[in-house]
Coordinates of C-alpha atoms in Angstrom, one line a residue:
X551 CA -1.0 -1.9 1.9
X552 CA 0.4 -4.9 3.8
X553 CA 3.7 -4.4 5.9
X554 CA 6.2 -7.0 4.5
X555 CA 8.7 -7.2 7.0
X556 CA 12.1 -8.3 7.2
X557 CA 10.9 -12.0 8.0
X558 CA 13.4 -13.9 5.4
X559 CA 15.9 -16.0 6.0
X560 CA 20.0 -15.1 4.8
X561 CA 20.9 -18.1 4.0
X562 CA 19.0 -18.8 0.9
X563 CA 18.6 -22.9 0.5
X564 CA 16.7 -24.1 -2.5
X565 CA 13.2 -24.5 -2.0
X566 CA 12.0 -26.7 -5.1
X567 CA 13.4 -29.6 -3.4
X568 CA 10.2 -29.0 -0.6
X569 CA 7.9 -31.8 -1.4
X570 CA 11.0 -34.5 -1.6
X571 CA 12.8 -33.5 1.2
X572 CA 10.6 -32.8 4.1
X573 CA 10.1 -36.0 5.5
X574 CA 13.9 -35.6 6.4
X575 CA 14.1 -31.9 7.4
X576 CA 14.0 -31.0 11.1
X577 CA 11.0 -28.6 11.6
X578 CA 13.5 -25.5 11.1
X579 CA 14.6 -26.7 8.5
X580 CA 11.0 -26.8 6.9
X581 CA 10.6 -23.4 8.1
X582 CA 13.2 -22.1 6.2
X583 CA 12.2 -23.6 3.4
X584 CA 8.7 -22.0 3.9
X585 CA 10.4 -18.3 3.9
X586 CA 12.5 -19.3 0.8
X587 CA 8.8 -20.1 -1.2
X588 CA 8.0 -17.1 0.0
X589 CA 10.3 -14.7 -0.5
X590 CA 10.3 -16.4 -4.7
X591 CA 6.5 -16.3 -5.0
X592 CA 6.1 -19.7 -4.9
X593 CA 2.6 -20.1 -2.8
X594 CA 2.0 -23.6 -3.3
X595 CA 5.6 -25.0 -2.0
X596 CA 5.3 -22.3 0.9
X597 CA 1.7 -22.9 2.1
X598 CA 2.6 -26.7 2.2
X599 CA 5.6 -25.9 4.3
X600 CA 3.6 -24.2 6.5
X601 CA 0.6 -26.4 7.0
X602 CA 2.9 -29.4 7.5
X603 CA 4.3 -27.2 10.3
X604 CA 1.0 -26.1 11.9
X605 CA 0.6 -30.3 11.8
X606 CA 3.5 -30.8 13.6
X607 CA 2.2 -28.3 16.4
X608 CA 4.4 -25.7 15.7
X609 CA 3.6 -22.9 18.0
X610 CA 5.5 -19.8 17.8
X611 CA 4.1 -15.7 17.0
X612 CA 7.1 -15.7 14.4
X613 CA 5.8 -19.0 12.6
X614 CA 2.0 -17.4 12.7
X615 CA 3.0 -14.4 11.5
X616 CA 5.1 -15.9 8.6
X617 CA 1.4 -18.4 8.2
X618 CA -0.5 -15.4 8.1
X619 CA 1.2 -13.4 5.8
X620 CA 1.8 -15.9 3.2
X621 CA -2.0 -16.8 3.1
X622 CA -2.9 -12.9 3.0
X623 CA -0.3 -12.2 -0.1
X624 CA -1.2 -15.9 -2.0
X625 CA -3.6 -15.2 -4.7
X626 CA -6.7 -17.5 -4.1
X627 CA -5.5 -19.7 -7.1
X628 CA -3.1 -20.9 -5.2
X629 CA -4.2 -21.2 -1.7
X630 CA -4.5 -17.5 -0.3
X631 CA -7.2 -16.8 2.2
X632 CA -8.0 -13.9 3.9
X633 CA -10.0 -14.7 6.8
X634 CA -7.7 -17.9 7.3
X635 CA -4.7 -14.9 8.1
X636 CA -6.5 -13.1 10.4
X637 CA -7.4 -16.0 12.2
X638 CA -3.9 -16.2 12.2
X639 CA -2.8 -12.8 13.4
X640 CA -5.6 -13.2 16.0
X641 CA -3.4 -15.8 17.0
X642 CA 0.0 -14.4 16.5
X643 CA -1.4 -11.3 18.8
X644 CA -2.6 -14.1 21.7
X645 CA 0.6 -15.1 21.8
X646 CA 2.4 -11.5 21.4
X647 CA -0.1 -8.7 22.4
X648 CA 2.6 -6.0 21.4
X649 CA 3.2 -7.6 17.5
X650 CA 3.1 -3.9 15.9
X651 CA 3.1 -5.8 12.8
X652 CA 0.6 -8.1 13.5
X653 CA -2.2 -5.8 14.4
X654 CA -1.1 -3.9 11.6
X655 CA -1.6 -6.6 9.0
X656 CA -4.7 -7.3 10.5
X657 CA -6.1 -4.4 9.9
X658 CA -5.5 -5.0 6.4
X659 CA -7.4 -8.1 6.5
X660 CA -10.2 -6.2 8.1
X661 CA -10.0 -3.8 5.2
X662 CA -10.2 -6.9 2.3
X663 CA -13.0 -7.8 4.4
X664 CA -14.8 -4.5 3.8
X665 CA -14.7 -4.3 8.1
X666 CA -13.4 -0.8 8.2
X667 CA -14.4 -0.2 12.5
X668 CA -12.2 -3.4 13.1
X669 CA -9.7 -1.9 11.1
X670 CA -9.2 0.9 12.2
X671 CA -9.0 -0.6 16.0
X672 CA -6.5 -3.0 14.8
X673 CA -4.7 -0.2 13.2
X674 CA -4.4 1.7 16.5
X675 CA -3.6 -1.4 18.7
X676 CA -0.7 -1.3 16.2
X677 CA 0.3 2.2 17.1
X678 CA -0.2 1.3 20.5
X679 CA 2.6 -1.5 20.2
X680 CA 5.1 1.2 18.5
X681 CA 4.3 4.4 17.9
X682 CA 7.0 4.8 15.1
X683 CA 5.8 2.4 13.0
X684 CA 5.0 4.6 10.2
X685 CA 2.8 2.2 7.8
X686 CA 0.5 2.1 10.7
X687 CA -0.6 5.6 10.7
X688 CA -0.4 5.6 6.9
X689 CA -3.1 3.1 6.5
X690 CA -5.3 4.6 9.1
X691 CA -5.3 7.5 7.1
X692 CA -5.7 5.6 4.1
X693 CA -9.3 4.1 5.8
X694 CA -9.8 7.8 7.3
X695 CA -9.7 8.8 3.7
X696 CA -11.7 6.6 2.3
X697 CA -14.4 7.1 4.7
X698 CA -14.5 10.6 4.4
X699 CA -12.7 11.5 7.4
X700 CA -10.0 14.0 6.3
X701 CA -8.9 15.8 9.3
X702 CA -8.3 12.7 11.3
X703 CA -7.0 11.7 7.3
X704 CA -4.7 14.6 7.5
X705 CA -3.2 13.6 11.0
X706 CA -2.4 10.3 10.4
X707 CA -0.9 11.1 7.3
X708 CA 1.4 13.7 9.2
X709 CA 2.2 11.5 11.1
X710 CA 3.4 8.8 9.2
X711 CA 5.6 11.7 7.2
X712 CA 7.1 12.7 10.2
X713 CA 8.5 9.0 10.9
X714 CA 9.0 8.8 6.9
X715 CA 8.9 12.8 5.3
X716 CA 10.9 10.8 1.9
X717 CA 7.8 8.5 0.9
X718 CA 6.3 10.3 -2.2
X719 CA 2.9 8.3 -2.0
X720 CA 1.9 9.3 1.5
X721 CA 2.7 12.8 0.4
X722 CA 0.6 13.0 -2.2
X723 CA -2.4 11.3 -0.2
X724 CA -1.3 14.2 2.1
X725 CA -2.2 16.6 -0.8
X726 CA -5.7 14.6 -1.7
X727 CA -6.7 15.2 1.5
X728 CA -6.3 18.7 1.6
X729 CA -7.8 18.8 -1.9
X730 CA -10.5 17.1 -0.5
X731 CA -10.9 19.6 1.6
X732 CA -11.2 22.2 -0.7
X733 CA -7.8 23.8 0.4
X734 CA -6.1 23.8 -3.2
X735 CA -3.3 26.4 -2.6
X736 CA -2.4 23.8 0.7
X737 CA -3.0 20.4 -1.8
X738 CA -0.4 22.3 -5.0
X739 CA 2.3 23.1 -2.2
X740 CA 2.8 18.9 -1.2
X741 CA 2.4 17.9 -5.0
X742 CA 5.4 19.9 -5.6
X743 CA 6.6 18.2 -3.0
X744 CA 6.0 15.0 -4.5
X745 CA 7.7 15.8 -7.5
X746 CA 10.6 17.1 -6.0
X747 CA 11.3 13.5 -4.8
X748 CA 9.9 11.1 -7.2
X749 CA 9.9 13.6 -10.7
X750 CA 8.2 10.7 -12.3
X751 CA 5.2 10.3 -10.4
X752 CA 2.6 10.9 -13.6
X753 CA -0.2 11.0 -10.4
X754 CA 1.2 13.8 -9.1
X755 CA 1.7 15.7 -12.4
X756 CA -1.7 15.1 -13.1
X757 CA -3.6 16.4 -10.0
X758 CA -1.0 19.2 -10.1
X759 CA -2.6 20.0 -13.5
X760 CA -6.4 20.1 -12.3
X761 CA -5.4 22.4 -9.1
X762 CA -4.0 24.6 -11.4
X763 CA -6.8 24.7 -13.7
X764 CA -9.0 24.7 -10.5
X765 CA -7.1 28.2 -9.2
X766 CA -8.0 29.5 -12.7
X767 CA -4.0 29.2 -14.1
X768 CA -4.5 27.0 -17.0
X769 CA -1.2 27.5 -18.7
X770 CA 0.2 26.0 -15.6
X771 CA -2.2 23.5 -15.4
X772 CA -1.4 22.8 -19.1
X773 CA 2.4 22.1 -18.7
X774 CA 1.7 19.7 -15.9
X775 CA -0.9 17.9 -17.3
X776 CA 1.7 17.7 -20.5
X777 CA 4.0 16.2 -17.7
X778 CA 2.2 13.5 -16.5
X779 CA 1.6 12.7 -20.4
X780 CA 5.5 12.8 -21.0
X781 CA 6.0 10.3 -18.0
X782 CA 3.1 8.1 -19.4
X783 CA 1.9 8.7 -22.9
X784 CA -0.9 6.2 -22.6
X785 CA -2.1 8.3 -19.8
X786 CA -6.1 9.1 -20.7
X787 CA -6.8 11.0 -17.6
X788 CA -4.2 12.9 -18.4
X789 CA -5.3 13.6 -21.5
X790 CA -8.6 14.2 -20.9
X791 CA -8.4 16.8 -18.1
X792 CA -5.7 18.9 -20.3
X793 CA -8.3 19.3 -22.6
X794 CA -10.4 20.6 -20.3
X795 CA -7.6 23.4 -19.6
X796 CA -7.1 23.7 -23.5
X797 CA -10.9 24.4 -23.1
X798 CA -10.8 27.1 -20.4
X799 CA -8.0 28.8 -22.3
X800 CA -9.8 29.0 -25.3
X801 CA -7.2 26.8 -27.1
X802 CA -9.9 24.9 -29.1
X803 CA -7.8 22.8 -31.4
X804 CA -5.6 21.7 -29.0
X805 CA -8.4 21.3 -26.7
X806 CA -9.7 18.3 -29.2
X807 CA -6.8 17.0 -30.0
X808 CA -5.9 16.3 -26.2
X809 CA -9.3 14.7 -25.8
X810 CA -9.3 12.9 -28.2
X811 CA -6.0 11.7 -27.2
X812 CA -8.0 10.4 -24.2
X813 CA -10.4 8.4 -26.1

């Protein structure tokens, strides 16, 4: 995840008027312009604004930061380039060594790069900065997780929820890593949770279900599982592992039916 933050401009000019006007437009003006393409997706009008900026010898940790994150969220097609945004959040950190957000974004770069030491260092420079900036410890435990680590996992995700306790998604990453773990009881508790604010999370349902049918209460694990489905009919893992607690149950036929459901 990339921390988007309240970088755009109130005073929303047009931006399709980029390429004609900018010979004419005072370098904040230009910049403006730059956060307009951004905020509307358009990469191409925003990269330009920005590079005919960096020209000009614009030199400022709020106009690499904006640099930076355009060229990390701009598909390739159309000009994005990971490396080039870390070199500019190096940059923007030169400048501004306590930019919470910039050593937090990257660390996502880091992460696209498959550099997961790097960043997990940037991630903790960014908690460094400002230790209530939630996303920080969220993606740490995000790379914790995906590394295997689930206790230090488990802390970071803690942490984030007690900055943020109403973010559904970093609950139920809570719960995986506690299902990870093995501790299911611990992992059912947070989906519920989850569900209690976001009803509709079909994820959630879903896992719920194969906890259930893990603790050996497949009727449970049924009506969950039929949850997720009723959220997202299309859902094949859904499906799939409510067959399996069809199966358990002994409920044959409905045990085919859901899998075949999934195929």
């Amino acid at each position: 995840m990339v921390f988007i933050p309240l970088m755009l401009s109130q005073r929303q000019r047009p931006y399709n008027a980029l390429m004609a006007s900018s010979d004419q437009s005072t370098p904040w003006e230009t910049y403006q312009k730059a956060i307009n393409a951004h905020a509307a997706g358009d990469w191409h009008s925003a990269l330009w604004a920005y590079h005919s900026l960096d020209a000009n010898g614009i030199n400022s940790s709020a106009f690499e930061f904006a640099f930076a994150l355009a060229l990390q969220q701009a598909p390739v097609s159309d000009g994005g380039d990971i490396s080039a945004a870390l070199a500019r959040y190096d940059r923007v950190v030169a400048i501004e060594p306590s930019h919470a957000h910039a050593w937090l974004n990257r660390g996502a770069c880091f992460v696209s790069l498959g550099q997961s030491t790097a960043a997990l260092e940037s991630y903790s420079r960014a908690i460094e900065a400002d230790n209530q900036l939630a996303l920080a410890y969220f993606n740490r435990g995000v790379l914790h997780h995906g590394l295997g680590q689930f206790d230090q996992a488990i802390k970071d995700y803690e942490c984030a929820l007690n900055l943020e306790p109403q973010q559904s998604t970093w609950i139920f990453n809570l719960a995986e890593a506690w299902r990870a773990k093995g501790l299911l009881t611990r992992a059912l508790a947070l989906y519920d949770q989850a569900l209690a604010i976001d009803p509709r999370y079909e994820g959630a349902w879903c896992n719920r279900g194969v906890v259930l049918r893990s603790l050996g209460r497949f009727e449970e694990s049924v009506e969950s599982l039929s949850q997720a489905i009723a959220v997202n009919p299309g859902y094949a893992e859904a499906y799939s592992n409510r067959g399996l607690a069809f199966r358990d149950s002994q409920a044959l036929d409905q045990a085919i039916h859901s899998f075949s459901k999934a195929m």
